[in-house]
Short mmCIF file of C-alpha atoms and ligand atoms in Angstrom, two decimals:
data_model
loop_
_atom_site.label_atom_id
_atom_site.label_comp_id
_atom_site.label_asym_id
_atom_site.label_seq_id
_atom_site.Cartn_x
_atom_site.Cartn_y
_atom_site.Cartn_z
CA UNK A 14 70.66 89.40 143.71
CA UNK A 15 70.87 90.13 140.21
CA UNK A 16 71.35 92.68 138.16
CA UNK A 17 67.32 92.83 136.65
CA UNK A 18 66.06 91.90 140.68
CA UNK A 19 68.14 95.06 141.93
CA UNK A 20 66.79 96.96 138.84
CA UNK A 21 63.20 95.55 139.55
CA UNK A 22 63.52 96.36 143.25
CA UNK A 23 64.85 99.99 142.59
CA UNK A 24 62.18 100.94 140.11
CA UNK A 25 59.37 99.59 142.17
CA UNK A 26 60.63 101.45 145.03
CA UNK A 27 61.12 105.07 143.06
CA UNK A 28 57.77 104.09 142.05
CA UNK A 29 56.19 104.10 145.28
CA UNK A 30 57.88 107.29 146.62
CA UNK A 31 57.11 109.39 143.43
CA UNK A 32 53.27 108.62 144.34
CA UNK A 33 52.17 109.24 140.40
CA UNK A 34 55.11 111.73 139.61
CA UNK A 35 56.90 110.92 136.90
CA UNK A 36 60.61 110.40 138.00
CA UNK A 37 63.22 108.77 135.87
CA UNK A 38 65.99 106.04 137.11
CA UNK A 39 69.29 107.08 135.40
CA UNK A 40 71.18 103.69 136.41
CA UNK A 41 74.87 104.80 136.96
CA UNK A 42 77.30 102.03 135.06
CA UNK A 43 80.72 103.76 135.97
CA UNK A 44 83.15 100.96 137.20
CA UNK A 45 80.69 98.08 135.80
CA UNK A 46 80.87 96.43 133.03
CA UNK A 47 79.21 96.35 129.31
CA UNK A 48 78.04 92.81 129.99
CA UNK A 49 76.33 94.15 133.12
CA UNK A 50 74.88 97.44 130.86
CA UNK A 51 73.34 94.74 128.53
CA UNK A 52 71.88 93.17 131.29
CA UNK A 53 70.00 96.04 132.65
CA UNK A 54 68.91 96.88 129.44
CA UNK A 55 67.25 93.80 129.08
CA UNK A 56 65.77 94.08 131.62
CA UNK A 57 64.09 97.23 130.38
CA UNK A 58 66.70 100.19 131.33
CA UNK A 59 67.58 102.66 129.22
CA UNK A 60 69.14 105.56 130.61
CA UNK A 61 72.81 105.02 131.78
CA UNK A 62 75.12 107.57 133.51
CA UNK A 63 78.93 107.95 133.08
CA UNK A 64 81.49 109.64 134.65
CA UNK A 65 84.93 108.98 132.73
CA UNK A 66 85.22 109.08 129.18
CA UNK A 67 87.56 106.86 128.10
CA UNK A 68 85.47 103.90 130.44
CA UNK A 69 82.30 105.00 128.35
CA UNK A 70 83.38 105.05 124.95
CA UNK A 71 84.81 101.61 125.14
CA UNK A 72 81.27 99.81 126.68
CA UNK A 73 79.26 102.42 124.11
CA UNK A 74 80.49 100.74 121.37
CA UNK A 75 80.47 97.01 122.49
CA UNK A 76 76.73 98.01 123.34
CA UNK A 77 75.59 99.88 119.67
CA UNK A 78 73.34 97.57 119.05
CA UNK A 79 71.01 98.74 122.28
CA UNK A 80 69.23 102.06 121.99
CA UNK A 81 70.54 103.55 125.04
CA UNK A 82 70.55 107.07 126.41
CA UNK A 83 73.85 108.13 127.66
CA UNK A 84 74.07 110.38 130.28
CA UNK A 85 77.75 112.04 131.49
CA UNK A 86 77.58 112.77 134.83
CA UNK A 87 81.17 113.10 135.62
CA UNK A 88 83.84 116.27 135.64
CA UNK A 89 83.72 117.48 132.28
CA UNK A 90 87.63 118.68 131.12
CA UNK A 91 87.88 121.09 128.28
CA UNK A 92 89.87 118.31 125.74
CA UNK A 93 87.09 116.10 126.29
CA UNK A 94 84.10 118.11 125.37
CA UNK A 95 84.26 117.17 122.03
CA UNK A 96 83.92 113.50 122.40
CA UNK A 97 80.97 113.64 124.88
CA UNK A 98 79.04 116.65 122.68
CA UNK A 99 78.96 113.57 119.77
CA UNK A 100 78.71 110.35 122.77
CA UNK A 101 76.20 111.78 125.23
CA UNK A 102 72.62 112.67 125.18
CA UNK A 103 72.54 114.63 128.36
CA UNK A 104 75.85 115.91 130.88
CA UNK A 105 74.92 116.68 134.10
CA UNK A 106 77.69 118.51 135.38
CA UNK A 107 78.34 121.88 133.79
CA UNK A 108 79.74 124.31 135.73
CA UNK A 109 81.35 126.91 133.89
CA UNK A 110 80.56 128.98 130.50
CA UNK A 111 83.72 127.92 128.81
CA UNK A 112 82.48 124.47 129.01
CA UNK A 113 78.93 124.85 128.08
CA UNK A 114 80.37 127.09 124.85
CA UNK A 115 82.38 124.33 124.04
CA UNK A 116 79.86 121.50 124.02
CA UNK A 117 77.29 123.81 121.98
CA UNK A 118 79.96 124.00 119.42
CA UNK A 119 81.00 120.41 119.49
CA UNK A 120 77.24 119.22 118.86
CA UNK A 121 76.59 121.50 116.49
CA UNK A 122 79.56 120.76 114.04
CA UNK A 123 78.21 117.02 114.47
CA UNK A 124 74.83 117.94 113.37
CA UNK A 125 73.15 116.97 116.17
CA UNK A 126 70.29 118.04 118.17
CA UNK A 127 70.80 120.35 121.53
CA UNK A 128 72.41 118.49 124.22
CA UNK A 129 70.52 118.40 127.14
CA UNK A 130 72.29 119.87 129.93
CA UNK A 131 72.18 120.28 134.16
CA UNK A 132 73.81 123.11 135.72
CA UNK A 133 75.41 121.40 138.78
CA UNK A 134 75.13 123.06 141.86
CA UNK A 135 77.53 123.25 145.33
CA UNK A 136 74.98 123.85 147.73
CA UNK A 137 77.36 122.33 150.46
CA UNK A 138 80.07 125.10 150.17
CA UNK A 139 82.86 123.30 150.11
CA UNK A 140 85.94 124.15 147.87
CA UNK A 141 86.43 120.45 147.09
CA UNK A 142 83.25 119.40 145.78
CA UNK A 143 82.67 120.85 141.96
CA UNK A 144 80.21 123.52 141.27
CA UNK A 145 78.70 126.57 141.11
CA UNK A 146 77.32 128.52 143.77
CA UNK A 147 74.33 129.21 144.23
CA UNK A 148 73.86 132.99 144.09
CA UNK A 149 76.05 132.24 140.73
CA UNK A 150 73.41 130.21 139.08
CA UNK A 151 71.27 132.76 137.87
CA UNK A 152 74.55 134.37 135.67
CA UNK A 153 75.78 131.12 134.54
CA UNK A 154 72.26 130.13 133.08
CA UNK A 155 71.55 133.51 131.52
CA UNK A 156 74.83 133.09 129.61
CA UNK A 157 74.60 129.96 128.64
CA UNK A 158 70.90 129.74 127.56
CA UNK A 159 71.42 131.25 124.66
CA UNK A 160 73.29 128.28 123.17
CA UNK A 161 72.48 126.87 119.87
CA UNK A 162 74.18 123.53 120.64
CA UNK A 163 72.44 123.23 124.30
CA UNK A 164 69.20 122.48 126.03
CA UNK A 165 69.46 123.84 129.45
CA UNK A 166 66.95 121.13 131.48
CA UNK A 167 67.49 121.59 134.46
CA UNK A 168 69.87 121.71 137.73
CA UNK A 169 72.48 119.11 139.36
CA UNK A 170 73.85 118.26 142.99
CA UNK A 171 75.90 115.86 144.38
CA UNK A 172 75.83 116.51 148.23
CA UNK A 173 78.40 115.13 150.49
CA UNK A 174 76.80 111.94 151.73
CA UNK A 175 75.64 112.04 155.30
CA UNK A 176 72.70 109.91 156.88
CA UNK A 177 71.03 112.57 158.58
CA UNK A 178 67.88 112.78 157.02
CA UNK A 179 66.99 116.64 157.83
CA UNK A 180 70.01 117.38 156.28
CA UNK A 181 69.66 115.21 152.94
CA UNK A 182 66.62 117.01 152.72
CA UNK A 183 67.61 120.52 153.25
CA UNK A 184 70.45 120.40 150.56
CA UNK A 185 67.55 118.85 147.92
CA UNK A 186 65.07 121.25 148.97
CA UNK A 187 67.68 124.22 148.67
CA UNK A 188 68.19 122.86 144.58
CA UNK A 189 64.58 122.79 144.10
CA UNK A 190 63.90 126.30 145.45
CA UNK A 191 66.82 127.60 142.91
CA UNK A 192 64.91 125.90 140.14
CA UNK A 193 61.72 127.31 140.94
CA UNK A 194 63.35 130.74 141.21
CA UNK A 195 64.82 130.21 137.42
CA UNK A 196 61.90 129.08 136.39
CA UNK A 197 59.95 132.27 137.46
CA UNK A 198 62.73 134.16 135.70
CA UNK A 199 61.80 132.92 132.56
CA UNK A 200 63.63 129.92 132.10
CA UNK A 201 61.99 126.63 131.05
CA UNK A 202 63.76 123.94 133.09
CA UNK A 203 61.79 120.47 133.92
CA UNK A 204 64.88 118.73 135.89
CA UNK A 205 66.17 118.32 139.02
CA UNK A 206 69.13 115.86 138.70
CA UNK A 207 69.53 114.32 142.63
CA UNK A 208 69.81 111.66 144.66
CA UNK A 209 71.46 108.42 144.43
CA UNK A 210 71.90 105.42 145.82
CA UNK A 211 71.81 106.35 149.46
CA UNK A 212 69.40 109.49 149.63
CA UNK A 213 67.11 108.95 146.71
CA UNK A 214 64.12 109.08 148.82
CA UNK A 215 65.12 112.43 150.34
CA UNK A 216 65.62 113.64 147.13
CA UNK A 217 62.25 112.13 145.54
CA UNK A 218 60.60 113.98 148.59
CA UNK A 219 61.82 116.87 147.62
CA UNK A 220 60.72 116.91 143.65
CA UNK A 221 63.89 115.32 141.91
CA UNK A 222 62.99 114.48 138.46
CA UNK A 223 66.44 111.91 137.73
CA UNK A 224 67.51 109.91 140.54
CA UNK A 225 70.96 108.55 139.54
CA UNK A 226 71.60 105.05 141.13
CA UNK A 227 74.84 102.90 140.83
CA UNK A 228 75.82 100.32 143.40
CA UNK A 229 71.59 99.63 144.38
CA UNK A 230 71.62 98.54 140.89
CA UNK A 231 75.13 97.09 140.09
CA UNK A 232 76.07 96.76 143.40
CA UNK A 233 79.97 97.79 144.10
CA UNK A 234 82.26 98.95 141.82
CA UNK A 235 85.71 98.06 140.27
CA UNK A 236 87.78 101.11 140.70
CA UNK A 237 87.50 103.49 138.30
CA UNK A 238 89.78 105.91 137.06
C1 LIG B 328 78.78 107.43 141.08
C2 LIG B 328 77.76 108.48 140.98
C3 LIG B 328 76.40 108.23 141.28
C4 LIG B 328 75.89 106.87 141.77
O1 LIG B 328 76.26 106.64 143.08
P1 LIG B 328 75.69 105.35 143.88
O2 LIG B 328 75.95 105.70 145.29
O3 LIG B 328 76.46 104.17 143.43
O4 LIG B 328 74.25 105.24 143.58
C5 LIG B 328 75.49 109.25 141.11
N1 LIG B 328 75.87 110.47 140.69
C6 LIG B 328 77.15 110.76 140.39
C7 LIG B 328 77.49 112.13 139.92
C8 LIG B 328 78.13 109.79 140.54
O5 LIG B 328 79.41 110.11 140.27
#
């Protein structure tokens, strides 16, 4: 199938589960190339996720001529906030203060509007996956709201994949219950960045606002960096 039929297919079905919500298809074009971006777009896509840097900026700049929203969704390293504060429109994955501070300062020496950010969360536990912890959320956002450069929207997770169902939905359900408890702290936060390819229907069922969906779209991958 092709890349607008997968695209079609995708949307139709996030449709359908999000019974009237809105919920917005970030379409994940790490490992894929601009050609196959420019596709999608035409096709009526507009949000795209990346997770390396020096992948995105090449493909951003064979596609300026689309309006596209980038999102960064991968591991963000301290010499690269720069470039993504001035590429990006959103980054998903912020996990620690130093980061956030850096980004704020990056976007506002560019002269650009707040970057809209996700805290990402490790509700799994495990020291490999990146993260904060949960009962470190609430410090991490109280520091970091106060960022001129930054729009805190919302939280992130990227669960260790598993096909049991109950479980997909536990780990979603845990990330909305932190937002809700933020949110009756004060903060206003409208996203929950999860699910993806495989569990996007868990996480729909559980209130996800971005789904982020790669190989359903693309299909598979080159390897990536
Ligand atoms: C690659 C990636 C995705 C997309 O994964 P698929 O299984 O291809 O849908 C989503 N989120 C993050 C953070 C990723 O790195």
């Amino acid at each position: 199938m092709s890349v607008a039929e997968n695209l079609r297919q995708v949307l139709k079905t996030v449709q359908q589960l999000a019974a009237g919500r809105p919920v917005t298809v970030l379409a994940v074009s790490k490992g894929q190339s601009a050609a196959a971006i420019r596709e999608a777009c035409l096709a009526g896509q507009v949000a795209f996720g990346e997770s390396y840097l020096q992948e995105a900026l090449p493909k951003q700049e064979q596609l300026q001529d689309l309006a596209l929203e980038w999102h960064f969704i991968g591991p963000v390293q301290s010499n690269k906030t720069r470039a993504i504060a001035r590429h990006f429109d959103w980054v998903h994955g912020v996990t620690r203060l130093k980061i956030a501070e850096r980004l704020s300062e990056a976007r506002r020496e560019a002269l650009l509007a707040p970057l809209n950010i996700c805290l990402q969360v490790n509700l799994s536990g495990e020291s490999s996956k990146a993260g904060v912890a949960p009962e470190e959320v609430a410090d991490l956002a109280a520091e970091i709201a106060g960022l001129p450069g930054l729009r805190l929207r919302g939280l992130m997770t990227l669960p260790e994949p598993t096909a049991d169902l109950s479980l997909q939905r536990q780990r979603f359900a845990a990330l909305r219950a932190l937002k809700a408890l933020l949110v009756d702290q004060g903060y206003a936060l409208d996203t929950l960045s999860m699910g993806m390819s495989q569990d996007f229907a868990s996480a729909i069922a559980e209130g996800s606002t971005i789904v982020r969906i790669g190989t359903a779209i693309f299909g598979e991958r080159r390897k990536t960096s």
